[in-house]
Coordinates of C-alpha atoms and ligand atoms in Angstrom, one line a residue:
M986 CA -35.1 16.3 -9.6
E987 CA -31.7 17.5 -9.5
L988 CA -30.3 17.9 -13.1
P989 CA -27.3 15.6 -13.6
F990 CA -23.4 16.5 -13.9
A991 CA -22.3 18.0 -17.0
E992 CA -18.8 19.4 -18.1
S993 CA -18.5 23.0 -17.4
Y994 CA -17.1 23.7 -21.1
K995 CA -17.9 22.9 -24.7
I996 CA -15.4 21.7 -26.8
K997 CA -13.7 23.9 -29.8
M998 CA -11.5 21.4 -31.1
V999 CA -11.0 17.4 -31.2
E1000 CA -8.6 15.1 -31.8
P1001 CA -9.7 11.7 -32.9
I1002 CA -8.7 8.4 -31.1
Y1003 CA -8.6 4.7 -31.8
R1004 CA -9.6 1.5 -30.2
S1005 CA -7.2 -1.1 -31.2
T1006 CA -7.9 -4.9 -30.9
R1007 CA -6.5 -7.4 -27.9
K1008 CA -3.9 -9.0 -30.6
Q1009 CA -2.4 -5.7 -31.6
R1010 CA -2.1 -4.7 -28.0
E1011 CA -0.2 -8.4 -26.7
E1012 CA 2.1 -7.6 -29.4
W1013 CA 2.7 -3.7 -28.6
I1014 CA 3.0 -4.4 -24.9
K1015 CA 5.5 -6.8 -25.6
A1016 CA 7.8 -4.9 -27.7
A1017 CA 7.7 -2.5 -25.0
N1018 CA 9.0 -4.6 -22.4
Y1019 CA 6.1 -4.1 -20.4
N1020 CA 6.7 -1.2 -19.7
L1021 CA 3.8 1.2 -20.2
F1022 CA 6.0 4.5 -20.8
N1023 CA 7.7 2.7 -23.7
L1024 CA 4.4 2.2 -25.8
R1025 CA 3.5 5.0 -28.8
S1026 CA 0.5 7.1 -27.5
E1027 CA -1.5 5.8 -31.0
Q1028 CA -1.0 2.4 -29.1
V1029 CA -3.3 3.7 -26.4
Y1030 CA -6.9 4.4 -26.4
I1031 CA -7.5 6.3 -23.1
D1032 CA -4.8 7.8 -21.5
L1033 CA -4.6 7.8 -17.6
L1034 CA -0.7 7.8 -17.4
T1035 CA -0.8 10.9 -15.9
D1036 CA -2.3 14.2 -15.2
S1037 CA 0.9 16.0 -16.1
G1038 CA 1.0 18.1 -19.3
T1039 CA -2.2 16.5 -20.9
G1040 CA -4.7 18.9 -19.7
A1041 CA -6.5 20.9 -22.2
M1042 CA -6.1 24.6 -22.6
S1043 CA -8.9 26.8 -22.7
D1044 CA -9.5 29.5 -25.8
Q1045 CA -8.1 31.9 -23.2
Q1046 CA -4.7 30.4 -22.8
W1047 CA -4.7 29.8 -26.6
A1048 CA -5.4 33.8 -27.0
A1049 CA -2.8 34.6 -24.5
L1050 CA -0.3 32.6 -26.3
M1051 CA -0.7 34.6 -29.2
T1052 CA 0.4 37.7 -27.5
G1053 CA 3.5 36.1 -25.7
D1054 CA 6.5 38.6 -25.6
E1055 CA 9.7 36.3 -26.4
S1056 CA 12.2 39.1 -25.4
Y1057 CA 15.1 37.8 -23.4
A1058 CA 14.8 40.1 -20.5
G1059 CA 12.0 42.1 -18.9
S1060 CA 9.2 40.5 -21.0
S1061 CA 5.5 41.3 -20.5
S1062 CA 4.8 37.4 -20.1
Y1063 CA 7.4 37.3 -17.2
F1064 CA 5.6 40.4 -15.4
N1065 CA 1.8 38.7 -16.2
L1066 CA 3.1 35.7 -14.3
K1067 CA 4.6 37.6 -11.7
D1068 CA 1.3 39.5 -11.3
A1069 CA -0.7 35.8 -11.2
I1070 CA 1.8 34.3 -8.7
K1071 CA 1.4 37.6 -6.1
N1072 CA -2.4 37.4 -6.6
I1073 CA -2.7 33.6 -6.2
F1074 CA 0.2 32.7 -3.6
G1075 CA 1.4 35.9 -2.3
F1076 CA 5.1 35.5 -3.3
D1077 CA 6.8 38.2 -4.2
Y1078 CA 9.6 36.8 -5.7
F1079 CA 9.6 33.7 -7.9
L1080 CA 11.6 32.3 -10.8
P1081 CA 10.4 30.3 -13.9
T1082 CA 11.8 26.9 -15.2
H1083 CA 10.9 24.3 -17.3
Q1084 CA 8.9 22.3 -15.3
G1085 CA 8.5 20.9 -11.7
R1086 CA 11.7 18.9 -11.4
A1087 CA 13.9 21.7 -12.5
A1088 CA 12.3 23.9 -9.5
E1089 CA 13.4 21.3 -7.0
N1090 CA 16.7 21.0 -9.0
V1091 CA 17.9 24.9 -8.4
L1092 CA 16.3 25.4 -4.9
F1093 CA 17.7 22.1 -3.7
S1094 CA 20.8 23.5 -5.0
V1095 CA 20.8 25.8 -2.4
L1096 CA 19.0 24.0 0.4
V1097 CA 20.2 20.7 0.8
K1098 CA 23.6 19.3 1.7
E1099 CA 25.3 16.2 2.0
N1100 CA 23.6 14.1 5.1
D1101 CA 20.6 16.6 5.1
V1102 CA 17.5 15.4 6.3
I1103 CA 13.7 16.4 5.1
P1104 CA 10.5 15.4 6.7
G1105 CA 7.4 15.4 4.5
N1106 CA 4.2 13.7 3.6
S1107 CA 5.6 10.9 1.1
H1108 CA 7.6 13.1 -0.8
F1109 CA 7.1 13.0 -5.0
D1110 CA 9.6 10.5 -6.9
T1111 CA 11.7 13.3 -8.9
T1112 CA 11.5 15.4 -5.3
K1113 CA 12.9 12.1 -3.6
G1114 CA 15.2 11.5 -6.4
H1115 CA 16.6 15.0 -6.1
I1116 CA 17.1 14.5 -2.4
E1117 CA 18.8 11.3 -2.7
F1118 CA 21.0 12.6 -5.7
R1119 CA 22.9 15.0 -2.9
N1120 CA 23.2 12.1 -0.6
A1121 CA 20.3 13.4 1.9
R1122 CA 17.6 11.8 2.7
T1123 CA 13.8 12.0 3.7
V1124 CA 11.4 11.1 6.0
D1125 CA 7.9 9.9 5.7
C1126 CA 5.7 11.4 8.2
T1127 CA 2.2 11.0 6.8
I1128 CA -0.4 10.1 9.0
D1129 CA -0.9 6.5 9.4
E1130 CA -4.4 6.3 8.3
A1131 CA -3.2 7.3 4.6
F1132 CA -2.0 3.7 4.5
D1133 CA -5.5 2.1 5.5
T1134 CA -7.0 2.2 1.9
E1135 CA -10.5 1.8 3.9
S1136 CA -9.8 4.8 5.7
E1137 CA -12.2 7.7 5.1
H1138 CA -10.2 10.3 7.0
P1139 CA -10.9 13.4 4.8
F1140 CA -7.1 14.5 4.7
K1141 CA -5.0 11.4 4.3
G1142 CA -2.1 13.8 3.1
N1143 CA -1.9 15.1 6.6
I1144 CA 1.8 15.1 8.4
D1145 CA 2.0 13.5 11.5
L1146 CA 2.6 16.1 14.0
S1147 CA 4.1 13.8 16.6
K1148 CA 6.4 11.8 14.0
L1149 CA 7.4 15.5 13.1
E1150 CA 8.3 16.7 16.4
T1151 CA 10.4 13.4 16.8
V1152 CA 12.6 14.0 13.8
Y1153 CA 13.0 17.9 14.9
S1154 CA 13.7 16.9 18.3
T1155 CA 16.1 13.9 17.5
I1156 CA 17.9 15.2 14.6
D1157 CA 20.3 18.3 15.1
T1158 CA 17.9 21.1 13.0
E1159 CA 20.9 22.3 11.5
K1160 CA 20.6 19.1 9.4
I1161 CA 17.0 19.9 8.3
P1162 CA 16.8 22.6 5.9
M1163 CA 13.4 22.3 5.1
I1164 CA 9.9 20.4 5.3
I1165 CA 8.3 19.6 2.0
V1166 CA 4.4 19.8 2.1
T1167 CA 2.9 18.0 -1.1
L1168 CA -0.2 19.3 -2.0
T1169 CA -1.8 17.1 -2.4
C1170 CA -0.2 14.2 -1.7
N1171 CA 0.1 12.4 -4.6
T1172 CA 1.7 9.0 -3.1
S1173 CA -1.0 8.2 -0.9
G1174 CA -3.6 8.5 -3.4
G1175 CA -4.0 12.4 -4.2
Q1176 CA -5.0 13.1 -0.9
P1177 CA -5.1 16.6 0.5
V1178 CA -4.0 18.4 3.8
S1179 CA -6.2 20.1 6.0
M1180 CA -5.5 24.0 6.6
R1181 CA -5.3 23.0 10.5
N1182 CA -2.3 20.9 9.4
L1183 CA -0.5 23.2 7.2
R1184 CA -1.0 26.1 10.0
E1185 CA 0.4 23.4 12.6
V1186 CA 3.1 22.3 10.7
S1187 CA 4.2 25.6 10.3
A1188 CA 4.1 26.9 13.9
L1189 CA 5.9 23.7 14.5
S1190 CA 8.4 24.3 12.0
K1191 CA 9.2 27.8 13.2
K1192 CA 9.6 26.4 16.7
Y1193 CA 12.6 24.7 15.3
G1194 CA 13.7 27.2 13.1
V1195 CA 12.9 24.8 9.7
K1196 CA 12.0 26.7 6.6
V1197 CA 8.6 25.2 5.0
V1198 CA 8.3 24.1 1.3
F1199 CA 4.9 23.5 -0.5
D1200 CA 5.5 21.1 -3.5
S1201 CA 2.4 22.3 -5.1
A1202 CA 1.4 20.7 -8.1
R1203 CA -2.1 20.3 -7.0
F1204 CA -2.8 23.0 -5.0
A1205 CA -6.3 24.4 -6.4
E1206 CA -7.3 20.8 -6.1
N1207 CA -6.3 20.7 -2.6
A1208 CA -8.0 24.1 -1.8
W1209 CA -11.5 22.5 -3.4
F1210 CA -11.1 19.7 -0.3
I1211 CA -10.9 22.4 2.1
Q1212 CA -13.5 24.4 1.3
Q1213 CA -15.5 20.9 1.0
R1214 CA -14.4 19.4 4.1
E1215 CA -13.3 22.1 6.7
E1216 CA -16.0 23.4 8.5
E1217 CA -14.7 27.2 8.8
Y1218 CA -13.8 27.5 5.4
R1219 CA -17.1 26.2 3.7
N1220 CA -18.1 30.1 2.5
K1221 CA -14.5 31.2 1.4
S1222 CA -13.6 31.3 -2.3
I1223 CA -11.0 29.1 -3.7
K1224 CA -8.8 32.0 -4.1
Q1225 CA -8.9 33.1 -0.6
I1226 CA -8.2 29.5 0.8
V1227 CA -4.9 29.2 -1.2
L1228 CA -3.7 32.6 0.1
E1229 CA -4.2 31.5 3.5
M1230 CA -2.6 27.9 3.0
Y1231 CA 0.6 30.0 1.3
S1232 CA 0.7 32.4 4.3
Y1233 CA 2.3 28.9 6.0
A1234 CA 5.0 28.3 3.7
D1235 CA 8.3 30.5 3.2
A1236 CA 8.5 29.0 -0.5
M1237 CA 7.1 26.8 -3.2
T1238 CA 7.9 24.7 -6.1
M1239 CA 5.6 23.8 -8.9
S1240 CA 4.7 21.8 -11.7
S1241 CA 2.6 23.9 -14.2
K1242 CA 1.9 20.9 -16.2
K1243 CA -0.9 20.0 -13.5
D1244 CA -2.9 22.3 -11.7
G1245 CA -1.3 25.3 -14.0
I1246 CA -3.3 23.6 -17.0
V1247 CA -0.2 24.1 -19.5
N1248 CA 1.8 21.6 -21.4
I1249 CA 5.2 22.7 -19.8
G1250 CA 6.4 24.8 -17.3
G1251 CA 7.2 25.7 -13.8
F1252 CA 8.3 27.6 -11.2
M1253 CA 9.6 28.4 -7.6
A1254 CA 8.2 31.2 -5.4
M1255 CA 9.4 32.5 -2.0
R1256 CA 9.0 35.0 0.6
T1257 CA 12.6 36.3 0.7
E1258 CA 14.7 38.5 -1.5
E1259 CA 17.8 36.3 0.2
L1260 CA 16.7 33.2 -1.0
F1261 CA 15.7 34.4 -4.3
K1262 CA 19.1 35.8 -4.9
Q1263 CA 20.6 32.3 -4.0
A1264 CA 18.3 30.4 -6.4
S1265 CA 18.5 33.0 -9.3
V1266 CA 22.0 31.9 -9.3
F1267 CA 21.7 28.1 -10.2
N1268 CA 18.2 28.9 -12.3
I1269 CA 20.8 31.3 -14.8
M1270 CA 23.0 28.2 -14.7
F1271 CA 20.7 25.2 -15.1
E1272 CA 17.2 26.9 -16.6
G1273 CA 17.9 30.4 -18.3
F1274 CA 17.9 34.2 -17.2
N1275 CA 15.9 35.2 -14.4
T1276 CA 13.0 36.5 -16.4
Y1277 CA 12.3 33.0 -18.6
G1278 CA 14.2 30.4 -16.8
G1279 CA 13.6 27.4 -19.1
M1280 CA 9.8 28.7 -20.4
A1281 CA 9.2 30.5 -23.7
G1282 CA 7.4 33.9 -23.2
R1283 CA 4.3 32.7 -24.8
D1284 CA 4.0 29.5 -22.2
M1285 CA 4.2 32.0 -19.4
N1286 CA 1.5 34.2 -20.4
A1287 CA -0.9 30.7 -20.9
L1288 CA 0.1 29.8 -17.4
A1289 CA -0.8 33.2 -16.0
V1290 CA -4.4 32.5 -17.3
G1291 CA -4.1 28.9 -16.4
L1292 CA -3.8 29.8 -12.8
H1293 CA -6.5 32.1 -12.6
E1294 CA -9.0 29.1 -14.5
I1295 CA -7.5 26.5 -12.0
T1296 CA -8.7 28.3 -8.9
D1297 CA -12.4 28.8 -10.1
G1298 CA -14.6 27.0 -7.9
H1299 CA -16.7 25.7 -10.8
Y1300 CA -14.0 24.4 -12.8
L1301 CA -12.7 22.5 -9.4
G1302 CA -16.3 20.7 -8.7
N1303 CA -16.1 19.6 -12.2
R1304 CA -13.0 18.4 -12.3
I1305 CA -13.1 16.2 -9.0
G1306 CA -17.1 15.5 -10.1
Q1307 CA -15.5 13.5 -12.9
V1308 CA -12.5 11.6 -10.9
N1309 CA -15.5 10.8 -8.2
Y1310 CA -17.7 9.6 -11.1
L1311 CA -15.2 7.0 -11.8
G1312 CA -14.1 5.8 -8.4
N1313 CA -17.7 5.5 -7.5
K1314 CA -18.6 3.1 -10.1
L1315 CA -15.8 1.0 -9.0
I1316 CA -16.7 1.3 -5.8
N1317 CA -20.2 0.4 -6.6
W1318 CA -18.6 -2.9 -8.0
H1319 CA -16.4 -3.8 -4.9
I1320 CA -13.4 -2.9 -6.7
P1321 CA -10.7 -1.9 -4.0
V1322 CA -9.8 1.6 -4.1
Q1323 CA -7.9 4.3 -2.2
K1324 CA -10.9 6.0 -0.2
P1325 CA -12.2 8.8 0.0
I1326 CA -11.6 9.4 -3.5
G1327 CA -8.5 11.8 -4.4
G1328 CA -8.3 15.1 -6.5
H1329 CA -6.7 13.9 -9.7
A1330 CA -6.8 9.7 -9.9
V1331 CA -8.5 7.0 -8.7
F1332 CA -5.8 4.9 -6.7
I1333 CA -6.9 0.8 -7.2
D1334 CA -5.6 -1.0 -4.3
A1335 CA -3.5 -3.8 -6.3
T1336 CA -2.8 -6.4 -3.4
K1337 CA -6.6 -6.5 -2.7
F1338 CA -7.4 -6.8 -6.3
L1339 CA -4.8 -9.4 -7.4
Q1340 CA -4.6 -11.6 -4.6
H1341 CA -2.3 -14.3 -6.0
V1342 CA 0.5 -12.3 -7.7
P1343 CA 3.6 -12.7 -5.2
K1344 CA 4.8 -9.0 -4.1
E1345 CA 8.2 -10.1 -5.8
E1346 CA 6.5 -10.1 -9.2
Y1347 CA 5.2 -6.4 -8.9
I1348 CA 1.6 -6.7 -8.5
A1349 CA 0.4 -3.2 -9.5
Q1350 CA 2.5 -3.5 -12.5
T1351 CA 1.0 -6.6 -13.6
L1352 CA -2.8 -5.0 -12.9
A1353 CA -1.7 -2.4 -15.0
I1354 CA -0.6 -4.6 -18.2
E1355 CA -3.8 -6.3 -17.5
L1356 CA -5.9 -3.1 -17.6
Y1357 CA -3.9 -2.1 -21.0
L1358 CA -4.4 -5.6 -22.8
E1359 CA -8.0 -5.6 -21.9
A1360 CA -9.4 -2.2 -23.3
G1361 CA -6.0 -0.3 -24.4
V1362 CA -6.2 2.1 -21.1
R1363 CA -3.0 3.0 -19.9
G1364 CA -2.7 3.6 -16.0
V1365 CA 0.5 3.8 -14.2
E1366 CA 2.0 1.4 -11.6
V1367 CA 2.8 3.2 -7.9
G1368 CA 4.1 0.8 -5.9
T1369 CA 7.6 -1.3 -5.7
L1370 CA 8.7 -0.4 -9.3
L1371 CA 8.2 3.4 -8.5
A1372 CA 9.9 2.8 -4.7
D1373 CA 13.0 1.6 -6.6
R1374 CA 15.9 0.2 -4.3
D1375 CA 17.2 1.2 -1.0
P1376 CA 20.3 3.3 -1.7
E1377 CA 22.3 1.7 0.5
T1378 CA 21.5 -1.9 0.8
K1379 CA 20.0 -2.0 -2.8
E1380 CA 17.3 -4.3 -1.9
N1381 CA 13.7 -3.5 -3.5
R1382 CA 11.8 -1.3 -0.9
Y1383 CA 8.3 -2.8 -0.7
P1384 CA 5.8 0.3 -0.1
R1385 CA 3.1 0.0 2.2
L1386 CA 0.9 0.4 -0.7
E1387 CA 0.9 -1.1 -4.2
M1388 CA -1.3 0.8 -6.2
L1389 CA -2.3 1.6 -10.1
R1390 CA -3.0 5.0 -10.3
L1391 CA -5.7 5.8 -13.0
A1392 CA -4.7 10.2 -13.7
I1393 CA -7.2 12.1 -15.3
P1394 CA -6.3 14.8 -17.6
R1395 CA -7.8 17.8 -17.0
R1396 CA -10.7 18.9 -19.2
T1397 CA -9.7 16.5 -21.6
Y1398 CA -11.9 12.9 -21.6
T1399 CA -15.6 12.8 -21.2
N1400 CA -17.6 10.5 -18.4
N1401 CA -18.0 8.0 -21.2
H1402 CA -14.7 7.5 -21.3
M1403 CA -15.0 6.9 -17.7
D1404 CA -17.5 4.3 -18.2
V1405 CA -15.2 2.5 -20.5
V1406 CA -12.2 2.2 -18.0
A1407 CA -14.5 1.3 -15.4
M1408 CA -16.0 -1.7 -17.5
A1409 CA -12.7 -2.8 -18.3
L1410 CA -11.4 -2.9 -14.8
K1411 CA -14.6 -4.5 -14.1
N1412 CA -13.9 -7.7 -16.7
I1413 CA -10.4 -8.0 -15.2
F1414 CA -11.9 -7.9 -11.4
D1415 CA -14.5 -10.9 -12.6
R1416 CA -11.5 -13.1 -13.5
R1417 CA -9.2 -12.1 -11.0
E1418 CA -8.7 -15.5 -9.6
S1419 CA -7.2 -16.8 -12.8
I1420 CA -4.2 -14.1 -12.7
E1421 CA -1.4 -15.6 -10.6
T1422 CA 1.9 -14.7 -11.7
G1423 CA 3.3 -11.3 -12.7
F1424 CA 6.5 -9.9 -14.1
R1425 CA 10.8 -10.0 -13.4
I1426 CA 13.4 -7.2 -14.2
K1427 CA 15.3 -7.4 -17.3
R1428 CA 17.0 -4.7 -16.7
E1429 CA 16.9 -1.5 -14.7
A1430 CA 18.2 1.7 -14.4
P1431 CA 20.2 3.2 -11.0
I1432 CA 17.7 6.3 -10.2
M1433 CA 14.1 6.4 -10.9
R1434 CA 14.2 3.1 -13.0
H1435 CA 10.3 2.9 -13.5
F1436 CA 10.3 5.2 -16.5
S1437 CA 12.8 3.0 -18.4
V1438 CA 12.4 -0.8 -16.3
E1439 CA 12.1 -3.5 -18.8
L1440 CA 10.4 -6.7 -17.6
E1441 CA 9.3 -10.2 -18.7
K1442 CA 6.8 -12.5 -18.1
V1443 CA 7.0 -14.8 -14.8
Ligands
PLP2479 C1 4.8 16.5 -11.3 C2 5.2 16.3 -9.8 C3 6.4 17.1 -9.6 C4 7.5 17.3 -10.9 O1 7.0 18.0 -11.7 P1 7.5 17.7 -13.5 O2 7.1 18.8 -14.3 O3 7.1 16.5 -13.9 O4 8.7 17.8 -13.7 C5 6.5 17.3 -8.1 N1 6.1 17.0 -7.5 C6 4.8 16.7 -7.4 C7 3.9 16.7 -6.6 C8 4.6 16.4 -8.9 O5 3.0 16.0 -9.2

């Protein structure tokens, strides 16, 4: 018989977690104004809020931390990271930042001007925030299949080339400083972009003189899907695939808190010295001198090791295997999830799950709160709260998908934890007909409101 799944690591250090009672959770979530971001971590049993900065570092990464070089200029840790980035992505130039959004802030300070248009595949919320903050706008060119949760399209993160060509041919390309391709595409469910699509997007953008930037938080997971699902790449290593992917980009931004398996950090990398020099002016102003820019030497060292570990095929098979394990349990119980299951998270289609809650009452947030009350599991809304208001009309934007995201931290939980999460969802699914009302907003911030919004029961 085939041997079953098992984690590709053993555990050297543990962190206790505790189960609370439903009564405790009812009090805590009310005091948190029904915003899961306001809970204290001790009030959460299994935390699937995000896979960002929540992964477990390896013994090799901890060892690298101890040999970090904290010199202000020219530290060996900087050069270790520079070598890793050159090795894995092929870029000669890079600038460290304290996290991914800082890389966006620096790079967009160079590239984005008022009234610019930046196409892409469902831009990440901080990316969109940094663009709209500069009075520029995004255009979503993701393929339509991405918005049909039942479609089994293998690359639902793909850019629709005809949508992209429409943008390029109807808008003055002087106003299009770049296209941003997000790998994997978080907003559409942790869905990958195919190598073929990257190649075609690159060719089309070159034709119109538009720069190609990869928002790279989950680049290795994307590479794994290319290896599994694109015939010509079956026998290529993850490292070979990543190198080819980035041969189609002019620059990248990276949140190292995801596929860097470190708890904090980010960077941007680019092909030309010119862009590097322009960006370094802003990096020095906002982040720090070029050879540390917002990161401690020790953290750059751990990241250099993390980039090599993440591009290991065994690691990725295990990682995505665990996400699949949870997703398949839910599918077997007919719980509506985004298919195929993505790389870092299982996305539940809240509109199909809670059919009686009106969209004005934040369906996915309602489901997130139910899951917390049921088992102390914290997920996150990827729906109307996250989509925010239209910057011009100030009306709620209702996205095409209302989802509850269960993001799985890297190397942190076992499949026993996944079993608890699955059973909690099944319990709610069994009584879904009785859930008829949601929440309304008491208070919200003018931008990126989901982090601080205060809600009350309808
Ligand atoms: C997390 C993330 C960012 C922002 O990075 P931070 O490290 O959280 O600032 C940008 N893009 C994508 C796709 C991300 O997942």
